[in-house]
mmCIF file of C-alpha atoms and ligand atoms in Angstrom:
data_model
loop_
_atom_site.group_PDB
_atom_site.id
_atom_site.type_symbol
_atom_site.label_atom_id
_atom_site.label_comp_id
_atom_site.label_asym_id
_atom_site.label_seq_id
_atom_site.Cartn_x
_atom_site.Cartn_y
_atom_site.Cartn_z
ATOM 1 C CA UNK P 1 -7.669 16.677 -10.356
ATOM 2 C CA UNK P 2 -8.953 13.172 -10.750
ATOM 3 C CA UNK P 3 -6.722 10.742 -9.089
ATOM 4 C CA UNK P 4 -6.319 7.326 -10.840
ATOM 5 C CA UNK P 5 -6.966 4.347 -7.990
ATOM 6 C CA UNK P 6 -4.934 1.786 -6.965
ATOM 7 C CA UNK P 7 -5.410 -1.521 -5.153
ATOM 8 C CA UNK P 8 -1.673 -2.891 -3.752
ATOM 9 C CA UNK P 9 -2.041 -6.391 -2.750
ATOM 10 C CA UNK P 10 -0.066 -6.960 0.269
ATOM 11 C CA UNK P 11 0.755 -10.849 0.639
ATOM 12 C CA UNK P 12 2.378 -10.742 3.942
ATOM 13 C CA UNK P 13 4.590 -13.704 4.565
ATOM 14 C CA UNK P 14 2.089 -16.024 2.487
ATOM 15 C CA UNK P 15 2.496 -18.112 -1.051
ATOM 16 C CA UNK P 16 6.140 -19.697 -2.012
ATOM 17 C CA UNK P 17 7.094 -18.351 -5.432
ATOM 18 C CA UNK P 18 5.401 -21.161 -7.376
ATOM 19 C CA UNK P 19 1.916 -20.604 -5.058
ATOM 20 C CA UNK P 20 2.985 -16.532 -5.922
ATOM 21 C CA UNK P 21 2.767 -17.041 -9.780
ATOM 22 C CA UNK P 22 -0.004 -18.747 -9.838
ATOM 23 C CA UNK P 23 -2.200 -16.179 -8.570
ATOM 24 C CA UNK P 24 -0.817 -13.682 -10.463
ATOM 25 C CA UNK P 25 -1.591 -15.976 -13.338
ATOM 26 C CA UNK P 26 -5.207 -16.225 -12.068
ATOM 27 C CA UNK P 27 -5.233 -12.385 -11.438
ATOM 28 C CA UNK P 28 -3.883 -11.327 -15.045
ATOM 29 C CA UNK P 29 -6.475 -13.812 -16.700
ATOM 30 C CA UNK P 30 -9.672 -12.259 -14.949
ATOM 31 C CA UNK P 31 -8.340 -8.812 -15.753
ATOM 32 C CA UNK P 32 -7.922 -6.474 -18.761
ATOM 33 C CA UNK P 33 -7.280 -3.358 -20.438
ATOM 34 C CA UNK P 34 -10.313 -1.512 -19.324
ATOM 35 C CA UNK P 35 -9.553 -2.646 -16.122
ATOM 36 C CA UNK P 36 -5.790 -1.404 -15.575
ATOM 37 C CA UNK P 37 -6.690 1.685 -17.409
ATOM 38 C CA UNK P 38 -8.980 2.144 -15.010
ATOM 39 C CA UNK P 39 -7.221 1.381 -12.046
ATOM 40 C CA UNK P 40 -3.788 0.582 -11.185
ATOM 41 C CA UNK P 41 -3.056 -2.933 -9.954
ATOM 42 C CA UNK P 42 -0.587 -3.748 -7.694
ATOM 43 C CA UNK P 43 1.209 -7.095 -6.024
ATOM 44 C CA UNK P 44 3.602 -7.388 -2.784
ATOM 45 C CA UNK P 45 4.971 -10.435 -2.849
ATOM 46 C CA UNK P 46 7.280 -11.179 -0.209
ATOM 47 C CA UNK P 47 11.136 -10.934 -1.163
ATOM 48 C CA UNK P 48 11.478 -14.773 -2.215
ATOM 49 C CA UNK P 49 8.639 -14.820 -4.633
ATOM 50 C CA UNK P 50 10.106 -10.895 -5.870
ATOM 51 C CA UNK P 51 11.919 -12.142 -8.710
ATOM 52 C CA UNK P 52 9.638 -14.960 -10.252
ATOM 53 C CA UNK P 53 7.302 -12.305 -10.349
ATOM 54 C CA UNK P 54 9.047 -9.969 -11.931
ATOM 55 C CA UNK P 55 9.864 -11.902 -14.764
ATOM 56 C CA UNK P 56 6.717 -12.912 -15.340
ATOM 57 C CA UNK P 57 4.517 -9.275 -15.443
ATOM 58 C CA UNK P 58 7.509 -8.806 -17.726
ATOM 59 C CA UNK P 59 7.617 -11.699 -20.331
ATOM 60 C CA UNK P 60 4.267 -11.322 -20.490
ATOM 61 C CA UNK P 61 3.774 -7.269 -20.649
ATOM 62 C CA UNK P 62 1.361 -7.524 -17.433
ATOM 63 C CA UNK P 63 0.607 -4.037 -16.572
ATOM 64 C CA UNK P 64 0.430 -4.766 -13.084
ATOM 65 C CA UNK P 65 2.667 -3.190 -10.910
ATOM 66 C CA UNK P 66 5.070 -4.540 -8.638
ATOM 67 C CA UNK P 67 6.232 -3.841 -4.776
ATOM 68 C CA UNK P 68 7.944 -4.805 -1.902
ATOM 69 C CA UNK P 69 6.538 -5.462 1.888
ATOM 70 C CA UNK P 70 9.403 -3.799 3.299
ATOM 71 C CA UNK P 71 13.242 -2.368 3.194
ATOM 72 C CA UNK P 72 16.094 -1.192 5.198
ATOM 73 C CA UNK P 73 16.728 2.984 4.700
ATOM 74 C CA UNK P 74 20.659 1.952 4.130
ATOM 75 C CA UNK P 75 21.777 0.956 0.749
ATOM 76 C CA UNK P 76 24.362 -1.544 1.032
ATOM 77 C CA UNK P 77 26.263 -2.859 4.544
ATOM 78 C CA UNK P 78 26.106 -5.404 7.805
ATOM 79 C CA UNK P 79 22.848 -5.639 7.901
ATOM 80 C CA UNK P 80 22.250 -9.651 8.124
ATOM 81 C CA UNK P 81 18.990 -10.647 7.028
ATOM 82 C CA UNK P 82 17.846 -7.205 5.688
ATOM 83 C CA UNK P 83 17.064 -5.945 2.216
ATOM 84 C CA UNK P 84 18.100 -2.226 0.872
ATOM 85 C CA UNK P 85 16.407 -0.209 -1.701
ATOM 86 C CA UNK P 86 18.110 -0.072 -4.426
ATOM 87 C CA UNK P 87 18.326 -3.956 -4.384
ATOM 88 C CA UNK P 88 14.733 -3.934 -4.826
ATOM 89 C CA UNK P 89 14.821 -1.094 -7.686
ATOM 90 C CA UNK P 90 17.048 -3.020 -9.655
ATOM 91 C CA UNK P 91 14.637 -6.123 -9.582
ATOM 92 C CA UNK P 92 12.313 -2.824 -10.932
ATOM 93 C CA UNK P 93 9.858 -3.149 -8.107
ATOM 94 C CA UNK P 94 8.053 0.345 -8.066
ATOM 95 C CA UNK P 95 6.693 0.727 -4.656
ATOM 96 C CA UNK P 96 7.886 -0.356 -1.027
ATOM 97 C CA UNK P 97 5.552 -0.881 1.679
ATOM 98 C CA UNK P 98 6.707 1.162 4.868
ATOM 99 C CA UNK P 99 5.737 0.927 8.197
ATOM 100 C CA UNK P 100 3.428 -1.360 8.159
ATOM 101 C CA UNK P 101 1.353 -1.740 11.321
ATOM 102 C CA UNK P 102 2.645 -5.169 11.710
ATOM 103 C CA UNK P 103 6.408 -3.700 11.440
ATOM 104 C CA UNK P 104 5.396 -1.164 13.952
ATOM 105 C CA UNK P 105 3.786 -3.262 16.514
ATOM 106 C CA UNK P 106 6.141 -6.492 15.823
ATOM 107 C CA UNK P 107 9.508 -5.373 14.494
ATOM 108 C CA UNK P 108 10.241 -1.907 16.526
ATOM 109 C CA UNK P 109 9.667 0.516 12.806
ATOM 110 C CA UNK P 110 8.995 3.761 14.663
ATOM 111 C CA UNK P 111 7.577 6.857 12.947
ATOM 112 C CA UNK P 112 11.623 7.882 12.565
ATOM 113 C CA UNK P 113 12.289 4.725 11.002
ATOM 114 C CA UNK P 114 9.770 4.463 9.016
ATOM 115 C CA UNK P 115 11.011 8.146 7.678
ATOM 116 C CA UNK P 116 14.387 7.003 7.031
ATOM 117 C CA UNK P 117 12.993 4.191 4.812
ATOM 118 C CA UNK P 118 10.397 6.431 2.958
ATOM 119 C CA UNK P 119 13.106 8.444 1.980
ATOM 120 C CA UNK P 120 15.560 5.684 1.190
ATOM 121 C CA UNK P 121 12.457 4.008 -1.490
ATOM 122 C CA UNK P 122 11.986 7.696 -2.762
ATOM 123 C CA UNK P 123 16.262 8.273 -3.391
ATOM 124 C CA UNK P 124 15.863 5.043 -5.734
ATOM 125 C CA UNK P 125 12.999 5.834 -7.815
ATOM 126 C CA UNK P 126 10.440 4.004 -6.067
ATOM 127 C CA UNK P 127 6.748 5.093 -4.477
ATOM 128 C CA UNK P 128 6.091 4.580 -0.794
ATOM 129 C CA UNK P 129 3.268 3.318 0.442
ATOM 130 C CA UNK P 130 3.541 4.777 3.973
ATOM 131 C CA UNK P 131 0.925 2.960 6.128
ATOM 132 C CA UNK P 132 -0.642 4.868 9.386
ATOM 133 C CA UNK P 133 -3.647 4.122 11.880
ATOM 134 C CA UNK P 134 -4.914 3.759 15.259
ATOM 135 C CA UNK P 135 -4.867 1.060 17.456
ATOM 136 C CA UNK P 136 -7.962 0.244 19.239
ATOM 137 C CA UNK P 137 -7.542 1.534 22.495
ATOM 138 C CA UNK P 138 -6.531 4.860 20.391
ATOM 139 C CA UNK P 139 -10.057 4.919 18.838
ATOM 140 C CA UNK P 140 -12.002 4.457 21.928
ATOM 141 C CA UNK P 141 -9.974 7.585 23.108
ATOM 142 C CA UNK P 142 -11.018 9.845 20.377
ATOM 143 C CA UNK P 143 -7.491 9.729 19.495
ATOM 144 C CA UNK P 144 -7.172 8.937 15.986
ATOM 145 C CA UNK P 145 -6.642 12.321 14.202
ATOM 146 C CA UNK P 146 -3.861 12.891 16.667
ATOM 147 C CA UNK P 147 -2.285 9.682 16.626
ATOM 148 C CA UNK P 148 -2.488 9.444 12.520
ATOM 149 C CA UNK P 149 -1.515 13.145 11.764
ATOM 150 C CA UNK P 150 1.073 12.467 14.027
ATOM 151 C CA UNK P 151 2.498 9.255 11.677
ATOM 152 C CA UNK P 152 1.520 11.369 8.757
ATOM 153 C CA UNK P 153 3.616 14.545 9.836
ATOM 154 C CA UNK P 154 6.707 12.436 11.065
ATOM 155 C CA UNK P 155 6.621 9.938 7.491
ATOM 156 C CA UNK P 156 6.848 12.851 5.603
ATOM 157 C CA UNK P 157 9.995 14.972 7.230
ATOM 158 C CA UNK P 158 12.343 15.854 4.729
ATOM 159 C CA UNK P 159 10.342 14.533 2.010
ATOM 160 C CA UNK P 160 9.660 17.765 -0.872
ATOM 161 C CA UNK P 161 5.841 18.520 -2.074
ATOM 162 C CA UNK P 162 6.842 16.818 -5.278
ATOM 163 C CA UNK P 163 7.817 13.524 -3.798
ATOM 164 C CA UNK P 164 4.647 13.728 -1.705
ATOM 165 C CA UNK P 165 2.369 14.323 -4.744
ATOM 166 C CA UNK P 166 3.777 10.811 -6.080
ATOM 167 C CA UNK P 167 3.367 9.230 -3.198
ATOM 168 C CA UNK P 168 0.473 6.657 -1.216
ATOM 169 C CA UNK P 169 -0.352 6.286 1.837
ATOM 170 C CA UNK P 170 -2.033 3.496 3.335
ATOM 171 C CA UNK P 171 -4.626 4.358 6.178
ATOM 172 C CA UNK P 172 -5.056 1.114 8.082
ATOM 173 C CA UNK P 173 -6.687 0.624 11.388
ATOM 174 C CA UNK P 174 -5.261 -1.394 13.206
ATOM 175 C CA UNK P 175 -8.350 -2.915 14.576
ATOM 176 C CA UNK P 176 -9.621 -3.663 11.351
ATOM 177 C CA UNK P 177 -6.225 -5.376 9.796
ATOM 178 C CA UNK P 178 -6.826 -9.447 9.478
ATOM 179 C CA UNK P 179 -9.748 -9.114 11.848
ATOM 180 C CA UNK P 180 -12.727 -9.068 9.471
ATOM 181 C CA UNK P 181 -13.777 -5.936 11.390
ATOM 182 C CA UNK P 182 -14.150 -2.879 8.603
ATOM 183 C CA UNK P 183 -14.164 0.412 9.650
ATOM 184 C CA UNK P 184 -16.948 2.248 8.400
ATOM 185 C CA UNK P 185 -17.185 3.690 4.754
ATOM 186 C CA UNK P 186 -17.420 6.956 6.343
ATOM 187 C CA UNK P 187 -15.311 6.559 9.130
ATOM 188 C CA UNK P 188 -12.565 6.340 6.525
ATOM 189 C CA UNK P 189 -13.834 8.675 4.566
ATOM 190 C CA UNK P 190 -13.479 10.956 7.467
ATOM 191 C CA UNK P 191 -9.914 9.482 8.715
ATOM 192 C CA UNK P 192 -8.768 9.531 4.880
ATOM 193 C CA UNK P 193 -9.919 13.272 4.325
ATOM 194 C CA UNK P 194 -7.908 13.639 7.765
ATOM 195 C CA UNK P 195 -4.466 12.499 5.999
ATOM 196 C CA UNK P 196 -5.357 14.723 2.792
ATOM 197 C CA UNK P 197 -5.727 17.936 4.989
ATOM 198 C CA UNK P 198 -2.602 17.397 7.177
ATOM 199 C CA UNK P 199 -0.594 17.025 3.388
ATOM 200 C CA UNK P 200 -2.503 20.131 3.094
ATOM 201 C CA UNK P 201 -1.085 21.821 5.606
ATOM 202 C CA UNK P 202 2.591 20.561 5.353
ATOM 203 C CA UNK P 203 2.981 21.555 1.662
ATOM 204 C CA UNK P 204 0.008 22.939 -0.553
ATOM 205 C CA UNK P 205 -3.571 22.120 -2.374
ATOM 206 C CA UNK P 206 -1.763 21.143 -5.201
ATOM 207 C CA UNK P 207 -0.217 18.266 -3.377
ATOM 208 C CA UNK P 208 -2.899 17.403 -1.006
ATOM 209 C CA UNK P 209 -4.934 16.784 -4.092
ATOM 210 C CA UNK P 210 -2.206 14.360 -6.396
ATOM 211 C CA UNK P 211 -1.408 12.136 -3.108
ATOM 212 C CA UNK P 212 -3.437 9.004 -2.991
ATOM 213 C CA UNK P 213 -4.998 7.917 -0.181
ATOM 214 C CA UNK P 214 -5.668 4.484 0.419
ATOM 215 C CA UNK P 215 -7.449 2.847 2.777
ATOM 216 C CA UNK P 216 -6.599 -0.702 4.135
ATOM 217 C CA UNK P 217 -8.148 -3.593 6.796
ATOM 218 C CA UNK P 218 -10.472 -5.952 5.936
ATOM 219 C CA UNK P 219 -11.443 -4.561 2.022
ATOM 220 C CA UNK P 220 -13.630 -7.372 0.731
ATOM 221 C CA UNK P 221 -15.656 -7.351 -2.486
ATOM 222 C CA UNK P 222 -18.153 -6.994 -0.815
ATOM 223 C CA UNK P 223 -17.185 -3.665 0.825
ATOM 224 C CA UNK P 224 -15.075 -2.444 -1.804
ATOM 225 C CA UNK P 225 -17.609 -0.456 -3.737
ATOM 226 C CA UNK P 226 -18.447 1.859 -0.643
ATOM 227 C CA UNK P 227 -15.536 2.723 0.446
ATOM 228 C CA UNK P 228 -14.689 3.473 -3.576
ATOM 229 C CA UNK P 229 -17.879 5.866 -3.452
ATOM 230 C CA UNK P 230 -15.835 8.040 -0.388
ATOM 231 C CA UNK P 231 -14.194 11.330 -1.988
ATOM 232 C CA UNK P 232 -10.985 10.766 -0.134
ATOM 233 C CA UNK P 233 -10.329 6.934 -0.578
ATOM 234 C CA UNK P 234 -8.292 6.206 -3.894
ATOM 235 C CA UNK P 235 -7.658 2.824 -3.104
ATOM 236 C CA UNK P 236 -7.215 -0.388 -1.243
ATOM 237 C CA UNK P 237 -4.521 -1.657 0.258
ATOM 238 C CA UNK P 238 -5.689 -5.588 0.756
ATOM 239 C CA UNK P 239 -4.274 -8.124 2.769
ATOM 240 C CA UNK P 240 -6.149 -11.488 3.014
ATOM 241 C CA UNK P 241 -8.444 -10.947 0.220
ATOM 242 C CA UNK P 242 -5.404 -10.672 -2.123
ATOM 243 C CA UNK P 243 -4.397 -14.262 -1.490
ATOM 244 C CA UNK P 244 -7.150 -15.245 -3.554
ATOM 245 C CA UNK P 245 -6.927 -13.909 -7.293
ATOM 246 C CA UNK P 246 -10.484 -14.488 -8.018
ATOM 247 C CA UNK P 247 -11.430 -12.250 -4.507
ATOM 248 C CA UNK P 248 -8.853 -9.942 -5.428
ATOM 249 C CA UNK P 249 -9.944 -9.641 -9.163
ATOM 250 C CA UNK P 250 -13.055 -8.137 -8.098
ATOM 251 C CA UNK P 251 -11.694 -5.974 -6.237
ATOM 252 C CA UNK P 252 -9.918 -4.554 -9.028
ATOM 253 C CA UNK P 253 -12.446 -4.632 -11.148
ATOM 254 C CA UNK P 254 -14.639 -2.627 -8.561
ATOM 255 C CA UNK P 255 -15.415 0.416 -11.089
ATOM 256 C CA UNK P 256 -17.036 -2.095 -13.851
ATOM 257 C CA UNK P 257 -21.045 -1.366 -13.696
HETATM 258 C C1 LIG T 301 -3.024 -5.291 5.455
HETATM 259 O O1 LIG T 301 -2.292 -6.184 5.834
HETATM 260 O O2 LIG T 301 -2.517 -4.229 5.042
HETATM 261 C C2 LIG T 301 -4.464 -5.508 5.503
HETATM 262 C C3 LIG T 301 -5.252 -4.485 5.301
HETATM 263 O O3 LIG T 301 -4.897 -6.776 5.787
HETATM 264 P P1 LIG T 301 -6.421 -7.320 5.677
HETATM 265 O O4 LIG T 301 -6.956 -6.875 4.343
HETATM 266 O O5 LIG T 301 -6.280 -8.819 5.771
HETATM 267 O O6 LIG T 301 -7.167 -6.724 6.799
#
């Protein structure tokens, strides 16, 4: 079953909401049809640039997608400083960024939490993008499979084979994240086909082959097209290069000859 790509650009805790628009101005004018038939094109803004954004894809019919960095798994409560789910499905984001290396290694989102949140973005309609990886010292022990099954297995408890076929998940090295360091085309082929057979093994083929695998750290456009060529990568999850619409254009556009 072919599965269609998608590049998520994760903005971190860059660009104000006027910065924000702009590049998705700059993004939307280097694109077009072809392109977003071809591949599905995704921003994560962070919350305070959410709605600007939202209002423009929509005044101006952008078929880019929209998604947040990050929520909380409760809906509504005392939770100062936090943002739930459903708030960010009624601003019609359609996918939520969770666990995040950066979460996990800064902000204490273990694989349980993370869990809890998948399944609070799936209760509202939205798609996860449930990110996974090794740390460094993890690779130079051979550990990766382990360590990212592991993630993989935990993310997904409680979540049915449908919602799983619908869903992404982001394989990110740590190592490679903001550090210009790229793992390998087939590294990630290998680590990507790794995710694909442990959603093999937790619910069916069927599944294992709708899920979209994406892999994330230092995607450039120069790089893109190679890890593109890998049977098991279906996308990109970028971080710096998405800061810059003309970078991240490309990037998009990867499947143009
Ligand atoms: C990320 O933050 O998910 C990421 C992959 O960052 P970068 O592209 O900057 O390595």
């Amino acid at each position: 079953m072919a599965r269609k790509p998608i590049m998520a650009g994760n903005w971190k805790m860059n660009l104000d909401h006027l910065q924000a628009i702009q590049v998705v101005q700059q993004l939307a004018y280097h694109l077009d049809t072809t392109d977003y038939d071809a591949t599905d094109v995704v921003v994560i803004p962070p919350f305070t640039a959410l709605r600007s954004i939202q209002t423009l894809i929509e005044g101006d019919r952008l078929p880019i997608g929209l998604g947040a960095q990050n929520c909380h798994w409760e809906a509504a409560g005392a939770f100062t400083g936090e943002v739930s789910a459903p708030m960010l499905a009624k601003l019609r984001a359609q996918y939520v960024i969770c666990g995040h290396s950066e979460r996990r290694t800064l902000f204490g989102d273990s694989d349980e939490i993370v869990n809890r949140k998948v399944r609070a973005v799936l209760a509202h309609g939205m798609t996860p993008i449930m990110c996974v990886g090794e740390s460094e010292e993890q690779r130079t022990a051979g550990e990766q499979e382990h360590v990212v099954s592991g993630q993989v297995t935990a993310g997904l408890h409680d979540v049915t084979g449908d919602q799983a076929a619908d869903l992404v998940v982001a394989y990110e090295p740590i190592w490679a994240i903001g550090t210009g360091k790229t793992a390998t085309s087939e590294d990630a082929q290998v680590m990507c086909a790794a995710v694909r057979g442990v959603v093999r093994e937790l619910y069916d083929g069927s599944v294992a082959d709708s899920i979209r695998i994406q892999y994330g750290g230092s995607v450039k456009p120069g790089n893109v097209r190679d890890l593109m060529a890998q049977a098991d990568i279906d996308g990109a999850l970028v971080g710096g290069a998405s800061l810059d619409p003309d970078d991240f254009a490309v990037i998009c556009r990867f499947a143009r000859t």
